[in-house]
Tab-separated table of C-alpha atoms in Angstrom:
chain	number	residue	atom	x	y	z
H	1	UNK	CA	-7.280	-18.149	1.716
H	2	UNK	CA	-8.132	-14.719	3.168
H	3	UNK	CA	-5.371	-12.288	2.294
H	4	UNK	CA	-4.914	-9.609	4.984
H	5	UNK	CA	-1.295	-8.694	4.360
H	6	UNK	CA	-1.837	-5.862	1.912
H	7	UNK	CA	0.808	-3.636	3.527
H	8	UNK	CA	3.413	-6.123	2.347
H	9	UNK	CA	2.122	-6.358	-1.208
H	10	UNK	CA	-1.185	-6.351	-3.036
H	11	UNK	CA	-2.787	-8.469	-5.723
H	12	UNK	CA	-2.351	-7.259	-9.270
H	13	UNK	CA	-5.450	-5.491	-10.531
H	14	UNK	CA	-6.785	-7.347	-13.571
H	15	UNK	CA	-6.971	-4.044	-15.475
H	16	UNK	CA	-3.303	-3.413	-14.758
H	17	UNK	CA	-2.418	-6.973	-15.706
H	18	UNK	CA	-4.066	-6.428	-19.107
H	19	UNK	CA	-2.022	-3.277	-19.696
H	20	UNK	CA	1.153	-5.034	-18.585
H	21	UNK	CA	0.515	-7.991	-20.922
H	22	UNK	CA	-0.124	-5.659	-23.874
H	23	UNK	CA	3.077	-3.717	-23.159
H	24	UNK	CA	5.094	-6.944	-22.974
H	25	UNK	CA	3.536	-8.188	-26.196
H	26	UNK	CA	4.325	-4.964	-28.049
H	27	UNK	CA	7.814	-6.185	-28.892
H	28	UNK	CA	11.381	-5.350	-27.829
H	29	UNK	CA	11.301	-2.448	-25.352
H	30	UNK	CA	14.743	-0.952	-24.832
H	31	UNK	CA	14.176	2.810	-24.565
H	32	UNK	CA	17.889	3.499	-25.138
H	33	UNK	CA	17.966	2.000	-28.659
H	34	UNK	CA	17.963	4.457	-31.570
H	35	UNK	CA	15.968	2.353	-34.042
H	36	UNK	CA	12.170	2.522	-34.302
H	37	UNK	CA	11.621	-0.160	-31.646
H	38	UNK	CA	13.711	1.933	-29.230
H	39	UNK	CA	11.983	5.177	-30.174
H	40	UNK	CA	8.599	3.577	-29.625
H	41	UNK	CA	9.731	2.274	-26.237
H	42	UNK	CA	11.087	5.707	-25.311
H	43	UNK	CA	7.769	7.353	-26.139
H	44	UNK	CA	5.844	4.776	-24.108
H	45	UNK	CA	8.195	5.230	-21.181
H	46	UNK	CA	8.035	9.026	-21.194
H	47	UNK	CA	4.261	9.057	-21.601
H	48	UNK	CA	3.880	6.686	-18.665
H	49	UNK	CA	6.186	8.760	-16.443
H	50	UNK	CA	4.299	11.949	-17.362
H	51	UNK	CA	1.016	10.228	-16.507
H	52	UNK	CA	2.357	9.143	-13.102
H	53	UNK	CA	3.599	12.670	-12.418
H	54	UNK	CA	0.253	14.221	-13.283
H	55	UNK	CA	-1.565	11.773	-11.000
H	56	UNK	CA	0.648	12.782	-8.102
H	57	UNK	CA	0.689	16.535	-8.595
H	58	UNK	CA	3.705	17.115	-10.863
H	59	UNK	CA	3.905	18.259	-14.466
H	60	UNK	CA	7.111	16.552	-15.565
H	61	UNK	CA	6.997	18.168	-19.014
H	62	UNK	CA	7.682	21.713	-17.784
H	63	UNK	CA	11.096	23.408	-17.913
H	64	UNK	CA	12.838	22.944	-14.561
H	65	UNK	CA	10.245	20.307	-13.699
H	66	UNK	CA	10.404	17.640	-11.020
H	67	UNK	CA	12.062	14.340	-12.017
H	68	UNK	CA	10.851	10.781	-11.650
H	69	UNK	CA	13.652	8.222	-11.452
H	70	UNK	CA	12.802	4.596	-12.169
H	71	UNK	CA	14.212	2.014	-9.752
H	72	UNK	CA	13.658	-1.669	-9.013
H	73	UNK	CA	11.344	-0.914	-6.079
H	74	UNK	CA	10.841	1.066	-2.892
H	75	UNK	CA	13.913	-0.331	-1.171
H	76	UNK	CA	16.291	0.744	-3.925
H	77	UNK	CA	14.551	4.128	-4.187
H	78	UNK	CA	15.020	4.724	-0.446
H	79	UNK	CA	18.651	3.678	-0.628
H	80	UNK	CA	19.239	6.005	-3.584
H	81	UNK	CA	17.618	8.872	-1.669
H	82	UNK	CA	19.566	8.377	1.561
H	83	UNK	CA	22.930	7.699	-0.106
H	84	UNK	CA	22.451	10.039	-3.071
H	85	UNK	CA	20.867	12.979	-1.275
H	86	UNK	CA	22.863	12.447	1.909
H	87	UNK	CA	25.487	15.111	2.466
H	88	UNK	CA	29.182	14.733	1.843
H	89	UNK	CA	29.432	15.862	5.460
H	90	UNK	CA	26.849	16.859	8.027
H	91	UNK	CA	24.167	14.968	9.881
H	92	UNK	CA	21.278	12.754	8.755
H	93	UNK	CA	18.084	12.565	10.811
H	94	UNK	CA	15.661	9.657	10.400
H	95	UNK	CA	12.527	8.877	12.354
H	96	UNK	CA	12.762	5.887	14.668
H	97	UNK	CA	9.849	4.172	12.864
H	98	UNK	CA	11.220	4.224	9.311
H	99	UNK	CA	11.149	1.243	6.999
H	100	UNK	CA	14.191	-1.060	7.304
H	101	UNK	CA	15.438	0.148	3.895
H	102	UNK	CA	15.798	3.673	5.256
H	103	UNK	CA	17.249	2.644	8.591
H	104	UNK	CA	19.763	0.310	6.977
H	105	UNK	CA	20.787	2.922	4.421
H	106	UNK	CA	21.245	5.460	7.220
H	107	UNK	CA	23.297	2.860	9.111
H	108	UNK	CA	25.537	2.502	6.081
H	109	UNK	CA	26.033	6.287	6.004
H	110	UNK	CA	26.880	6.188	9.690
H	111	UNK	CA	29.587	3.565	9.063
H	112	UNK	CA	31.002	5.925	6.449
H	113	UNK	CA	31.481	8.556	9.134
H	114	UNK	CA	28.233	10.517	9.087
H	115	UNK	CA	26.428	11.407	12.295
H	116	UNK	CA	22.989	9.782	12.208
H	117	UNK	CA	20.333	10.653	14.794
H	118	UNK	CA	16.828	9.316	15.238
H	119	UNK	CA	13.700	11.401	15.692
H	120	UNK	CA	11.470	10.166	18.525
H	121	UNK	CA	7.806	9.318	18.236
H	122	UNK	CA	5.078	9.605	20.866
H	123	UNK	CA	3.093	6.698	22.302
H	124	UNK	CA	0.648	6.857	19.368
H	125	UNK	CA	3.449	6.395	16.836
H	126	UNK	CA	3.442	9.965	15.542
H	127	UNK	CA	6.801	11.692	15.113
H	128	UNK	CA	7.536	14.395	17.631
H	129	UNK	CA	7.943	17.634	15.736
H	130	UNK	CA	9.455	19.272	18.792
H	131	UNK	CA	12.185	16.638	18.811
H	132	UNK	CA	12.863	17.173	15.102
H	133	UNK	CA	13.217	20.925	15.780
H	134	UNK	CA	15.496	20.211	18.751
H	135	UNK	CA	17.743	17.816	16.842
H	136	UNK	CA	18.240	20.253	13.962
H	137	UNK	CA	19.213	22.990	16.437
H	138	UNK	CA	21.485	20.591	18.342
H	139	UNK	CA	23.356	19.540	15.197
H	140	UNK	CA	23.988	23.203	14.402
H	141	UNK	CA	25.320	23.725	17.940
H	142	UNK	CA	27.636	20.744	17.511
H	143	UNK	CA	28.985	22.143	14.241
H	144	UNK	CA	27.521	19.217	12.289
H	145	UNK	CA	24.325	20.709	10.869
H	146	UNK	CA	21.658	18.350	9.631
H	147	UNK	CA	21.513	18.186	5.860
H	148	UNK	CA	18.945	15.432	5.298
H	149	UNK	CA	15.807	14.285	7.160
H	150	UNK	CA	13.828	11.142	6.284
H	151	UNK	CA	10.232	10.687	7.523
H	152	UNK	CA	7.652	8.271	6.078
H	153	UNK	CA	4.216	9.648	5.214
H	154	UNK	CA	2.403	6.752	6.936
H	155	UNK	CA	3.837	3.868	8.926
H	156	UNK	CA	3.817	0.459	7.325
H	157	UNK	CA	3.152	-1.390	10.617
H	158	UNK	CA	0.622	0.768	12.479
H	159	UNK	CA	-0.758	2.843	9.614
H	160	UNK	CA	-0.228	6.039	11.631
H	161	UNK	CA	-0.145	9.084	9.329
H	162	UNK	CA	2.752	11.426	9.875
H	163	UNK	CA	2.658	15.268	9.843
H	164	UNK	CA	4.657	15.742	6.648
H	165	UNK	CA	3.527	19.306	5.920
H	166	UNK	CA	4.589	20.439	9.401
H	167	UNK	CA	7.896	18.557	9.218
H	168	UNK	CA	8.515	20.051	5.777
H	169	UNK	CA	8.019	23.548	7.161
H	170	UNK	CA	10.586	22.939	9.894
H	171	UNK	CA	13.066	21.542	7.393
H	172	UNK	CA	12.625	24.390	4.907
H	173	UNK	CA	13.081	26.926	7.718
H	174	UNK	CA	16.437	25.352	8.498
H	175	UNK	CA	17.448	24.678	4.856
H	176	UNK	CA	17.411	20.917	5.358
H	177	UNK	CA	16.359	18.466	2.634
H	178	UNK	CA	13.390	16.239	3.554
H	179	UNK	CA	12.921	12.799	2.045
H	180	UNK	CA	9.534	11.070	2.347
H	181	UNK	CA	8.851	7.368	1.973
H	182	UNK	CA	5.259	7.417	0.655
H	183	UNK	CA	5.174	3.712	-0.130
H	184	UNK	CA	2.018	3.046	1.921
H	185	UNK	CA	0.083	6.196	1.012
H	186	UNK	CA	-0.820	6.094	-2.688
H	187	UNK	CA	-4.502	5.283	-3.124
H	188	UNK	CA	-5.206	5.821	0.581
H	189	UNK	CA	-4.399	9.512	1.138
H	190	UNK	CA	-4.788	12.593	-1.098
H	191	UNK	CA	-1.309	12.987	-2.507
H	192	UNK	CA	0.336	16.001	-4.167
H	193	UNK	CA	4.095	15.757	-3.972
H	194	UNK	CA	4.589	19.365	-5.090
H	195	UNK	CA	2.373	20.709	-2.316
H	196	UNK	CA	4.358	18.849	0.343
H	197	UNK	CA	7.373	21.086	-0.253
H	198	UNK	CA	9.825	18.187	0.185
H	199	UNK	CA	12.998	17.285	-1.698
H	200	UNK	CA	12.243	13.678	-2.621
H	201	UNK	CA	9.581	10.972	-2.340
H	202	UNK	CA	9.649	7.214	-2.897
H	203	UNK	CA	6.821	4.872	-3.859
H	204	UNK	CA	6.252	1.518	-5.557
H	205	UNK	CA	3.118	0.313	-7.380
H	206	UNK	CA	2.990	-3.208	-5.928
H	207	UNK	CA	1.574	-1.564	-2.776
H	208	UNK	CA	-1.512	-0.379	-4.709
H	209	UNK	CA	-2.332	-3.285	-7.030
H	210	UNK	CA	0.410	-2.591	-9.552
H	211	UNK	CA	3.405	-4.740	-10.590
H	212	UNK	CA	6.334	-5.643	-8.358
H	213	UNK	CA	9.866	-5.056	-9.594
H	214	UNK	CA	9.591	-1.346	-10.222
H	215	UNK	CA	9.666	1.723	-7.973
H	216	UNK	CA	10.204	5.448	-8.229
H	217	UNK	CA	12.158	8.266	-6.650
H	218	UNK	CA	10.517	11.660	-7.230
H	219	UNK	CA	12.878	14.625	-7.046
H	220	UNK	CA	11.671	18.197	-6.608
H	221	UNK	CA	12.774	20.761	-9.199
H	222	UNK	CA	16.436	21.630	-8.779
H	223	UNK	CA	17.187	18.634	-6.554
H	224	UNK	CA	19.943	16.303	-7.782
H	225	UNK	CA	21.016	12.918	-6.497
H	226	UNK	CA	24.367	11.121	-6.717
H	227	UNK	CA	24.182	7.681	-8.367
H	228	UNK	CA	24.863	4.625	-6.231
H	229	UNK	CA	25.181	2.180	-9.148
H	230	UNK	CA	27.170	2.674	-12.339
H	231	UNK	CA	27.498	1.336	-15.854
H	232	UNK	CA	25.198	3.238	-18.187
H	233	UNK	CA	23.861	6.607	-19.232
H	234	UNK	CA	20.164	5.869	-18.689
H	235	UNK	CA	18.247	8.444	-16.660
H	236	UNK	CA	21.086	10.932	-17.091
H	237	UNK	CA	23.425	8.491	-15.383
H	238	UNK	CA	21.526	8.863	-12.119
H	239	UNK	CA	20.232	5.311	-12.161
H	240	UNK	CA	21.790	3.397	-15.043
H	241	UNK	CA	20.303	0.200	-16.436
H	242	UNK	CA	17.706	-0.647	-19.050
H	243	UNK	CA	14.377	0.783	-17.941
H	244	UNK	CA	11.574	-1.780	-17.523
H	245	UNK	CA	9.219	-0.083	-19.941
H	246	UNK	CA	6.308	-2.518	-19.577
H	247	UNK	CA	6.441	-2.312	-15.764
H	248	UNK	CA	6.443	1.505	-15.873
H	249	UNK	CA	3.505	1.533	-18.279
H	250	UNK	CA	1.595	-0.799	-15.925
H	251	UNK	CA	2.652	1.331	-12.952
H	252	UNK	CA	1.103	4.352	-14.635
H	253	UNK	CA	-2.178	2.479	-15.010
H	254	UNK	CA	-2.084	1.351	-11.349
H	255	UNK	CA	-1.343	4.895	-10.184
H	256	UNK	CA	-4.167	6.391	-12.212
H	257	UNK	CA	-6.628	3.805	-10.902
H	258	UNK	CA	-5.457	4.277	-7.313
H	259	UNK	CA	-5.938	8.043	-7.511
H	260	UNK	CA	-9.224	7.961	-9.442
H	261	UNK	CA	-10.800	5.357	-7.146
H	262	UNK	CA	-9.293	6.594	-3.888
H	263	UNK	CA	-12.436	8.000	-2.249
H	264	UNK	CA	-14.514	4.876	-2.819
H	265	UNK	CA	-11.584	2.623	-1.867
H	266	UNK	CA	-10.884	4.523	1.337
H	267	UNK	CA	-14.548	4.321	2.424
H	268	UNK	CA	-14.623	0.573	1.825
H	269	UNK	CA	-11.251	-0.171	3.430
H	270	UNK	CA	-12.055	1.912	6.516
H	271	UNK	CA	-15.398	0.155	6.960
H	272	UNK	CA	-13.875	-3.293	6.663
H	273	UNK	CA	-10.924	-2.423	8.898
H	274	UNK	CA	-13.278	-1.086	11.561
H	275	UNK	CA	-15.488	-4.197	11.321
H	276	UNK	CA	-12.418	-6.376	11.844
H	277	UNK	CA	-11.250	-4.385	14.857
H	278	UNK	CA	-14.652	-4.084	16.474
H	279	UNK	CA	-15.489	-7.731	15.883
H	280	UNK	CA	-12.252	-8.832	17.562
H	281	UNK	CA	-12.624	-6.345	20.412
H	282	UNK	CA	-16.087	-7.705	21.207
H	283	UNK	CA	-14.598	-11.147	21.684
H	284	UNK	CA	-11.309	-10.006	23.293
H	285	UNK	CA	-11.819	-6.811	25.317
H	286	UNK	CA	-8.174	-6.819	26.404
H	287	UNK	CA	-7.026	-6.506	22.785
H	288	UNK	CA	-4.718	-3.544	22.161
H	289	UNK	CA	-4.896	-1.668	18.864
H	290	UNK	CA	-1.697	0.299	18.344
H	291	UNK	CA	-1.927	3.869	17.063
H	292	UNK	CA	-5.720	3.902	17.371
H	293	UNK	CA	-5.692	7.358	18.998
H	294	UNK	CA	-3.893	8.852	15.982
H	295	UNK	CA	-4.886	9.350	12.358
H	296	UNK	CA	-4.309	6.089	10.542
H	297	UNK	CA	-4.470	4.689	7.051
H	298	UNK	CA	-7.950	3.254	6.406
H	299	UNK	CA	-6.481	-0.153	5.588
H	300	UNK	CA	-4.217	-0.976	8.527
H	301	UNK	CA	-4.580	-2.420	11.987
H	302	UNK	CA	-1.777	-3.498	14.311
H	303	UNK	CA	-3.007	-5.313	17.404
H	304	UNK	CA	-1.772	-7.261	20.404
H	305	UNK	CA	-3.424	-9.728	22.759
H	306	UNK	CA	-1.054	-9.950	25.714
H	307	UNK	CA	-0.389	-13.546	26.657
H	308	UNK	CA	-0.151	-14.834	23.078
H	309	UNK	CA	2.907	-15.246	20.871
H	310	UNK	CA	2.918	-13.444	17.527
H	311	UNK	CA	4.798	-16.121	15.603
H	312	UNK	CA	2.711	-18.963	17.005
H	313	UNK	CA	-0.579	-17.209	16.212
H	314	UNK	CA	0.660	-16.108	12.782
H	315	UNK	CA	1.529	-19.698	11.828
H	316	UNK	CA	-1.796	-20.946	13.194
H	317	UNK	CA	-3.667	-18.347	11.167
H	318	UNK	CA	-1.745	-19.295	8.047
H	319	UNK	CA	-2.719	-22.940	8.483
H	320	UNK	CA	-6.331	-21.826	9.056
H	321	UNK	CA	-6.394	-19.792	5.871
H	322	UNK	CA	-5.731	-16.218	7.022
H	323	UNK	CA	-2.598	-14.395	5.829
H	324	UNK	CA	-1.270	-11.594	8.035
H	325	UNK	CA	2.129	-10.365	9.271
H	326	UNK	CA	4.080	-9.890	12.487
H	327	UNK	CA	5.632	-6.643	11.232
H	328	UNK	CA	7.395	-5.279	8.181
H	329	UNK	CA	7.582	-7.841	5.381
H	330	UNK	CA	11.263	-6.973	5.075
H	331	UNK	CA	11.989	-8.027	8.651
H	332	UNK	CA	9.075	-10.160	9.897
H	333	UNK	CA	10.995	-13.385	9.267
H	334	UNK	CA	13.467	-12.430	11.959
H	335	UNK	CA	12.979	-12.890	15.687
H	336	UNK	CA	13.433	-9.352	17.092
H	337	UNK	CA	10.180	-7.564	17.997
H	338	UNK	CA	8.940	-4.602	16.001
H	339	UNK	CA	11.254	-1.589	16.144
H	340	UNK	CA	8.190	0.571	15.469
H	341	UNK	CA	6.287	-0.601	18.536
H	342	UNK	CA	9.487	-0.473	20.570
H	343	UNK	CA	9.930	3.185	19.619
H	344	UNK	CA	6.341	3.800	20.745
H	345	UNK	CA	7.188	2.426	24.192
H	346	UNK	CA	4.950	-0.645	23.903
H	347	UNK	CA	5.519	-3.109	26.772
H	348	UNK	CA	7.203	-6.444	26.108
H	349	UNK	CA	4.065	-8.581	26.488
H	350	UNK	CA	2.269	-6.525	23.841
H	351	UNK	CA	5.397	-6.498	21.640
H	352	UNK	CA	5.577	-10.266	21.763
H	353	UNK	CA	1.957	-10.637	20.616
H	354	UNK	CA	1.706	-7.950	17.930
H	355	UNK	CA	0.207	-8.801	14.547
H	356	UNK	CA	-0.547	-6.590	11.542
H	357	UNK	CA	-3.586	-6.925	9.282
H	358	UNK	CA	-4.151	-4.952	6.091
H	359	UNK	CA	-7.287	-4.887	3.971
H	360	UNK	CA	-7.486	-3.692	0.365
H	361	UNK	CA	-10.164	-2.353	-1.939
H	362	UNK	CA	-10.641	-5.906	-3.134
H	363	UNK	CA	-11.307	-7.336	0.330
H	364	UNK	CA	-14.906	-8.443	0.941
H	365	UNK	CA	-17.426	-8.388	3.781
H	366	UNK	CA	-17.566	-12.174	3.723
H	367	UNK	CA	-13.782	-12.436	4.134
H	368	UNK	CA	-13.785	-10.050	7.102
H	369	UNK	CA	-16.647	-11.880	8.829
H	370	UNK	CA	-14.869	-15.198	8.395
H	371	UNK	CA	-11.518	-13.707	9.420
H	372	UNK	CA	-12.988	-12.421	12.690
H	373	UNK	CA	-14.103	-15.908	13.613
H	374	UNK	CA	-10.795	-17.560	12.651
H	375	UNK	CA	-8.571	-14.920	14.264
H	376	UNK	CA	-10.655	-14.943	17.446
H	377	UNK	CA	-10.348	-18.714	17.739
H	378	UNK	CA	-6.586	-18.655	17.217
H	379	UNK	CA	-6.067	-15.804	19.668
H	380	UNK	CA	-8.110	-17.658	22.270
H	381	UNK	CA	-6.147	-20.858	21.644
H	382	UNK	CA	-2.863	-18.932	21.833
H	383	UNK	CA	-3.864	-17.383	25.109
H	384	UNK	CA	-4.789	-20.791	26.603
H	385	UNK	CA	-1.508	-22.253	25.328
H	386	UNK	CA	0.506	-19.463	26.968
H	387	UNK	CA	-1.427	-19.912	30.193
H	388	UNK	CA	-0.674	-23.631	30.272
H	389	UNK	CA	3.025	-23.028	29.557
H	390	UNK	CA	3.265	-20.446	32.325
């Protein structure tokens, strides 16, 4: 099986697996317990969090330092950010291409009476900074000033990299908190959360060869968040529940490896991604690659061959031994077309045929060469099938 769905999740790095196994084998790990087992677990947890912070540009040991809140994954971290940082009153702005966990959380805030507005993107899938600026000014004019903006650092479907530094400058100028979903960026882009000048950032290690079941919400110094679950005093009551010490320790190892190996990984992923795209374009000149005119993650390609059906081709590829996706893994099982491509103004025929492929640093040349042949055959068969049906 050729795995090309690395935007959804990645394989666990063997080195991370070894660290995880050792942490699990170390004994009971409840960092809230006062006995020596608990104290040992607390030390392991804090050391792992400090290591993650250092890898991503934050010294968590300083007075008035940034905070790193442990969650169950990226979805919970995004929900905590939107609900916990969201204003008691005022407006929330989210980009139209956000992950479903952000859009759904914003929808929940809207049902609670908040005004929620979406920031447009251009045809390449890049957020329009002029529209962000306009919306902030418009909310002030309406007497409902924006208090929170959420923009992902890179899109999970197209891989298009977003102008976070520029958006951050606009938000700071208007005293608006900016939340960033950086789930797809670790190990693929140079990351320094402190330099971004944002209020909060979410990420989860299963996107970069770490364990699933754990995620993080980074909070800038001085930023506080209201809890959305209750029942314990862990993490200063912000996110109660027994911390998964072994998963955090493994996440620290995955983060360190992702940052240390980023340059070599990026070069390899970009080469393999380009080989995949170019090989398919040679065989299918009418193929559309979404977001190709913008800066993209080195790992991601989202393409359409008008005249084929995304679900039919996806299932055919699965049976032929190639794993890919028809959109976000959190929504690809549903029938509606991609909200990301819809926001980009992609026409229906291209929407209906869009597939996403994601390589990783563990992908191989042999896999890509074989994938080109298999994908090409299935696209050709899908096109003939659609032609016969029409």
